């Protein structure tokens, strides 16, 4: 079937059950973002949409939301087929609505640098996604998205001093999910 045909996947993609399976899915999303995905691009995006839409506050909602952030350049600028952009915007709006307004004690969240330069930080997101979908005890490398050149920024210095559990907590914060959904919506033009 042509990748530009309008269709809806029959069911959400079940969440991968192993770190290797998540890694392969993240690599698939990243290859689509870079334009060398060999499969059906629209099907890959819609599978992510339907998986997130099945439970926008569920245990895998962060991974699916970040998947749509990785896929947002294709949705916004890559000429997706009919029936792709609207469901992406709808599910991202649902995520933002479901997670906004939660109080937290965090001064900063991982989505914030994306507001300043989505394209720069987007290159770092697949590495963070791999850590988030395989949280080995003590593994937090790749979760701090700050640039080495940000050393003069006191907030970047504070973030780099966080422990693995503190970084994970910020990534899983509802305000962070709402923020990432909003950033992706803005990028797509929603």
mmCIF file of C-alpha atoms in Angstrom:
data_model
loop_
_atom_site.group_PDB
_atom_site.id
_atom_site.type_symbol
_atom_site.label_atom_id
_atom_site.label_comp_id
_atom_site.label_asym_id
_atom_site.label_seq_id
_atom_site.Cartn_x
_atom_site.Cartn_y
_atom_site.Cartn_z
ATOM 1 C CA UNK A 1 0.000 0.000 0.000
ATOM 2 C CA UNK A 2 1.271 3.481 -0.832
ATOM 3 C CA UNK A 3 2.626 5.362 2.197
ATOM 4 C CA UNK A 4 0.498 8.365 1.320
ATOM 5 C CA UNK A 5 -2.756 6.425 1.431
ATOM 6 C CA UNK A 6 -5.132 7.460 4.191
ATOM 7 C CA UNK A 7 -5.687 4.669 6.678
ATOM 8 C CA UNK A 8 -5.693 3.928 10.355
ATOM 9 C CA UNK A 9 -3.805 1.042 11.945
ATOM 10 C CA UNK A 10 -6.073 -1.655 13.332
ATOM 11 C CA UNK A 11 -4.654 -1.476 16.844
ATOM 12 C CA UNK A 12 -2.058 0.322 18.904
ATOM 13 C CA UNK A 13 1.433 -1.074 18.837
ATOM 14 C CA UNK A 14 1.963 -2.954 22.085
ATOM 15 C CA UNK A 15 4.835 -1.514 24.065
ATOM 16 C CA UNK A 16 8.091 -3.348 23.479
ATOM 17 C CA UNK A 17 8.936 -5.739 26.281
ATOM 18 C CA UNK A 18 12.731 -5.579 26.152
ATOM 19 C CA UNK A 19 15.342 -2.856 26.050
ATOM 20 C CA UNK A 20 16.519 -4.175 22.668
ATOM 21 C CA UNK A 21 13.005 -3.959 21.230
ATOM 22 C CA UNK A 22 12.616 -0.372 22.487
ATOM 23 C CA UNK A 23 16.045 0.446 21.052
ATOM 24 C CA UNK A 24 14.993 -0.891 17.649
ATOM 25 C CA UNK A 25 11.776 1.161 17.758
ATOM 26 C CA UNK A 26 13.674 4.323 18.722
ATOM 27 C CA UNK A 27 16.140 3.677 15.882
ATOM 28 C CA UNK A 28 13.187 3.254 13.525
ATOM 29 C CA UNK A 29 11.719 6.609 14.618
ATOM 30 C CA UNK A 30 15.102 8.290 14.247
ATOM 31 C CA UNK A 31 15.626 6.839 10.763
ATOM 32 C CA UNK A 32 12.229 8.236 9.774
ATOM 33 C CA UNK A 33 13.217 11.646 11.156
ATOM 34 C CA UNK A 34 16.405 11.580 9.095
ATOM 35 C CA UNK A 35 14.566 10.517 5.934
ATOM 36 C CA UNK A 36 15.989 7.042 5.425
ATOM 37 C CA UNK A 37 13.230 4.924 6.937
ATOM 38 C CA UNK A 38 12.601 1.953 4.666
ATOM 39 C CA UNK A 39 9.127 1.084 5.935
ATOM 40 C CA UNK A 40 5.807 2.846 5.644
ATOM 41 C CA UNK A 41 6.384 6.255 7.229
ATOM 42 C CA UNK A 42 2.763 7.123 7.816
ATOM 43 C CA UNK A 43 2.065 3.718 9.344
ATOM 44 C CA UNK A 44 4.987 4.189 11.778
ATOM 45 C CA UNK A 45 3.663 7.586 12.865
ATOM 46 C CA UNK A 46 0.076 6.368 13.209
ATOM 47 C CA UNK A 47 1.164 3.325 15.244
ATOM 48 C CA UNK A 48 2.868 5.688 17.690
ATOM 49 C CA UNK A 49 -0.222 7.934 17.758
ATOM 50 C CA UNK A 50 -2.561 5.043 18.487
ATOM 51 C CA UNK A 51 -0.235 3.547 21.093
ATOM 52 C CA UNK A 52 -0.083 6.867 22.940
ATOM 53 C CA UNK A 53 -3.786 7.499 22.437
ATOM 54 C CA UNK A 54 -4.644 4.184 24.075
ATOM 55 C CA UNK A 55 -3.419 5.576 27.421
ATOM 56 C CA UNK A 56 -2.110 9.154 27.482
ATOM 57 C CA UNK A 57 -1.277 8.876 31.189
ATOM 58 C CA UNK A 58 -0.069 5.269 31.212
ATOM 59 C CA UNK A 59 3.329 3.879 32.134
ATOM 60 C CA UNK A 60 4.633 4.178 28.571
ATOM 61 C CA UNK A 61 3.132 7.590 27.777
ATOM 62 C CA UNK A 62 6.513 9.319 28.140
ATOM 63 C CA UNK A 63 8.162 7.011 25.590
ATOM 64 C CA UNK A 64 5.292 7.309 23.089
ATOM 65 C CA UNK A 65 5.158 11.111 23.549
ATOM 66 C CA UNK A 66 8.894 11.409 22.981
ATOM 67 C CA UNK A 67 8.475 9.150 19.959
ATOM 68 C CA UNK A 68 6.093 11.705 18.475
ATOM 69 C CA UNK A 69 8.576 14.468 19.300
ATOM 70 C CA UNK A 70 11.219 12.556 17.309
ATOM 71 C CA UNK A 71 8.705 12.059 14.489
ATOM 72 C CA UNK A 72 7.493 15.685 14.495
ATOM 73 C CA UNK A 73 9.888 16.889 11.743
ATOM 74 C CA UNK A 74 8.376 14.329 9.381
ATOM 75 C CA UNK A 75 4.826 15.253 10.393
ATOM 76 C CA UNK A 76 5.515 18.995 10.148
ATOM 77 C CA UNK A 77 7.769 19.142 7.110
ATOM 78 C CA UNK A 78 8.032 15.714 5.490
ATOM 79 C CA UNK A 79 4.803 15.580 3.485
ATOM 80 C CA UNK A 80 2.904 12.926 5.425
ATOM 81 C CA UNK A 81 -0.112 11.431 3.741
ATOM 82 C CA UNK A 82 -3.680 12.537 4.378
ATOM 83 C CA UNK A 83 -5.008 11.568 7.763
ATOM 84 C CA UNK A 84 -1.646 11.693 9.580
ATOM 85 C CA UNK A 85 -1.175 15.242 10.858
ATOM 86 C CA UNK A 86 -4.591 15.676 12.514
ATOM 87 C CA UNK A 87 -4.400 12.562 14.741
ATOM 88 C CA UNK A 88 -0.849 13.508 15.774
ATOM 89 C CA UNK A 89 -2.046 16.958 16.832
ATOM 90 C CA UNK A 90 -5.088 15.493 18.579
ATOM 91 C CA UNK A 91 -3.124 13.001 20.678
ATOM 92 C CA UNK A 92 -0.438 15.559 21.560
ATOM 93 C CA UNK A 93 -3.166 17.982 22.669
ATOM 94 C CA UNK A 94 -4.697 15.185 24.765
ATOM 95 C CA UNK A 95 -1.322 14.499 26.412
ATOM 96 C CA UNK A 96 -0.805 18.200 27.139
ATOM 97 C CA UNK A 97 -4.298 18.497 28.623
ATOM 98 C CA UNK A 98 -3.982 15.333 30.723
ATOM 99 C CA UNK A 99 -0.637 16.367 32.220
ATOM 100 C CA UNK A 100 -0.777 20.163 32.446
ATOM 101 C CA UNK A 101 -1.374 21.931 35.706
ATOM 102 C CA UNK A 102 0.340 19.367 37.923
ATOM 103 C CA UNK A 103 2.341 20.974 40.685
ATOM 104 C CA UNK A 104 5.929 19.897 41.134
ATOM 105 C CA UNK A 105 9.035 21.086 42.928
ATOM 106 C CA UNK A 106 11.280 21.014 39.852
ATOM 107 C CA UNK A 107 12.750 24.326 38.791
ATOM 108 C CA UNK A 108 13.498 23.006 35.292
ATOM 109 C CA UNK A 109 12.335 20.192 33.039
ATOM 110 C CA UNK A 110 14.035 18.383 30.129
ATOM 111 C CA UNK A 111 11.592 19.808 27.546
ATOM 112 C CA UNK A 112 12.672 23.411 28.185
ATOM 113 C CA UNK A 113 15.766 23.479 25.906
ATOM 114 C CA UNK A 114 13.533 22.194 23.080
ATOM 115 C CA UNK A 115 11.537 25.417 23.285
ATOM 116 C CA UNK A 116 14.689 27.356 22.426
ATOM 117 C CA UNK A 117 16.111 25.162 19.648
ATOM 118 C CA UNK A 118 14.105 22.052 18.812
ATOM 119 C CA UNK A 119 16.392 20.958 15.987
ATOM 120 C CA UNK A 120 19.568 21.096 18.082
ATOM 121 C CA UNK A 121 18.174 19.125 21.005
ATOM 122 C CA UNK A 122 16.219 16.707 18.829
ATOM 123 C CA UNK A 123 19.492 15.025 17.880
ATOM 124 C CA UNK A 124 20.023 14.182 21.555
ATOM 125 C CA UNK A 125 16.542 12.800 22.211
ATOM 126 C CA UNK A 126 16.965 9.258 20.804
ATOM 127 C CA UNK A 127 19.832 8.622 23.246
ATOM 128 C CA UNK A 128 17.710 9.822 26.160
ATOM 129 C CA UNK A 129 14.806 7.689 24.940
ATOM 130 C CA UNK A 130 16.995 4.586 24.985
ATOM 131 C CA UNK A 131 17.929 5.269 28.616
ATOM 132 C CA UNK A 132 14.320 5.991 29.574
ATOM 133 C CA UNK A 133 13.102 2.730 28.061
ATOM 134 C CA UNK A 134 15.894 0.740 29.731
ATOM 135 C CA UNK A 135 16.409 2.317 33.144
ATOM 136 C CA UNK A 136 19.148 0.084 34.483
ATOM 137 C CA UNK A 137 19.987 0.900 38.111
ATOM 138 C CA UNK A 138 22.361 3.830 38.143
ATOM 139 C CA UNK A 139 22.171 4.441 34.400
ATOM 140 C CA UNK A 140 21.480 8.076 33.625
ATOM 141 C CA UNK A 141 23.961 8.885 30.870
ATOM 142 C CA UNK A 142 22.172 10.596 28.015
ATOM 143 C CA UNK A 143 19.387 12.073 30.161
ATOM 144 C CA UNK A 144 21.089 15.415 30.720
ATOM 145 C CA UNK A 145 20.481 17.183 27.419
ATOM 146 C CA UNK A 146 22.538 20.262 28.241
ATOM 147 C CA UNK A 147 25.283 21.221 25.834
ATOM 148 C CA UNK A 148 28.869 21.272 27.076
ATOM 149 C CA UNK A 149 28.989 24.902 25.954
ATOM 150 C CA UNK A 150 26.273 25.727 28.513
ATOM 151 C CA UNK A 151 28.826 25.675 31.360
ATOM 152 C CA UNK A 152 28.230 29.370 32.104
ATOM 153 C CA UNK A 153 24.506 28.728 32.552
ATOM 154 C CA UNK A 154 23.866 28.191 36.273
ATOM 155 C CA UNK A 155 20.739 26.119 35.588
ATOM 156 C CA UNK A 156 22.786 23.805 33.351
ATOM 157 C CA UNK A 157 25.303 23.416 36.157
ATOM 158 C CA UNK A 158 22.486 22.551 38.582
ATOM 159 C CA UNK A 159 21.092 19.967 36.156
ATOM 160 C CA UNK A 160 24.477 18.315 35.672
ATOM 161 C CA UNK A 161 24.750 17.855 39.461
ATOM 162 C CA UNK A 162 21.529 15.816 39.609
ATOM 163 C CA UNK A 163 21.663 12.109 40.375
ATOM 164 C CA UNK A 164 20.213 9.471 38.047
ATOM 165 C CA UNK A 165 16.991 9.083 40.080
ATOM 166 C CA UNK A 166 16.536 12.880 40.175
ATOM 167 C CA UNK A 167 16.938 13.105 36.390
ATOM 168 C CA UNK A 168 14.488 10.232 35.874
ATOM 169 C CA UNK A 169 11.990 11.952 38.162
ATOM 170 C CA UNK A 170 12.176 15.129 36.071
ATOM 171 C CA UNK A 171 11.721 13.193 32.843
ATOM 172 C CA UNK A 172 8.627 11.431 34.212
ATOM 173 C CA UNK A 173 7.135 14.601 35.715
ATOM 174 C CA UNK A 174 3.657 15.303 34.283
ATOM 175 C CA UNK A 175 4.692 18.886 33.538
ATOM 176 C CA UNK A 176 7.551 17.528 31.404
ATOM 177 C CA UNK A 177 5.156 15.356 29.386
ATOM 178 C CA UNK A 178 2.821 18.317 28.883
ATOM 179 C CA UNK A 179 5.822 20.440 27.892
ATOM 180 C CA UNK A 180 7.113 17.951 25.329
ATOM 181 C CA UNK A 181 3.616 17.576 23.854
ATOM 182 C CA UNK A 182 3.338 21.362 23.576
ATOM 183 C CA UNK A 183 6.770 21.724 21.989
ATOM 184 C CA UNK A 184 5.916 19.085 19.374
ATOM 185 C CA UNK A 185 2.581 20.771 18.660
ATOM 186 C CA UNK A 186 4.317 24.113 18.160
ATOM 187 C CA UNK A 187 6.911 22.525 15.890
ATOM 188 C CA UNK A 188 4.262 20.844 13.738
ATOM 189 C CA UNK A 189 2.224 24.027 13.612
ATOM 190 C CA UNK A 190 -0.628 23.053 15.875
#
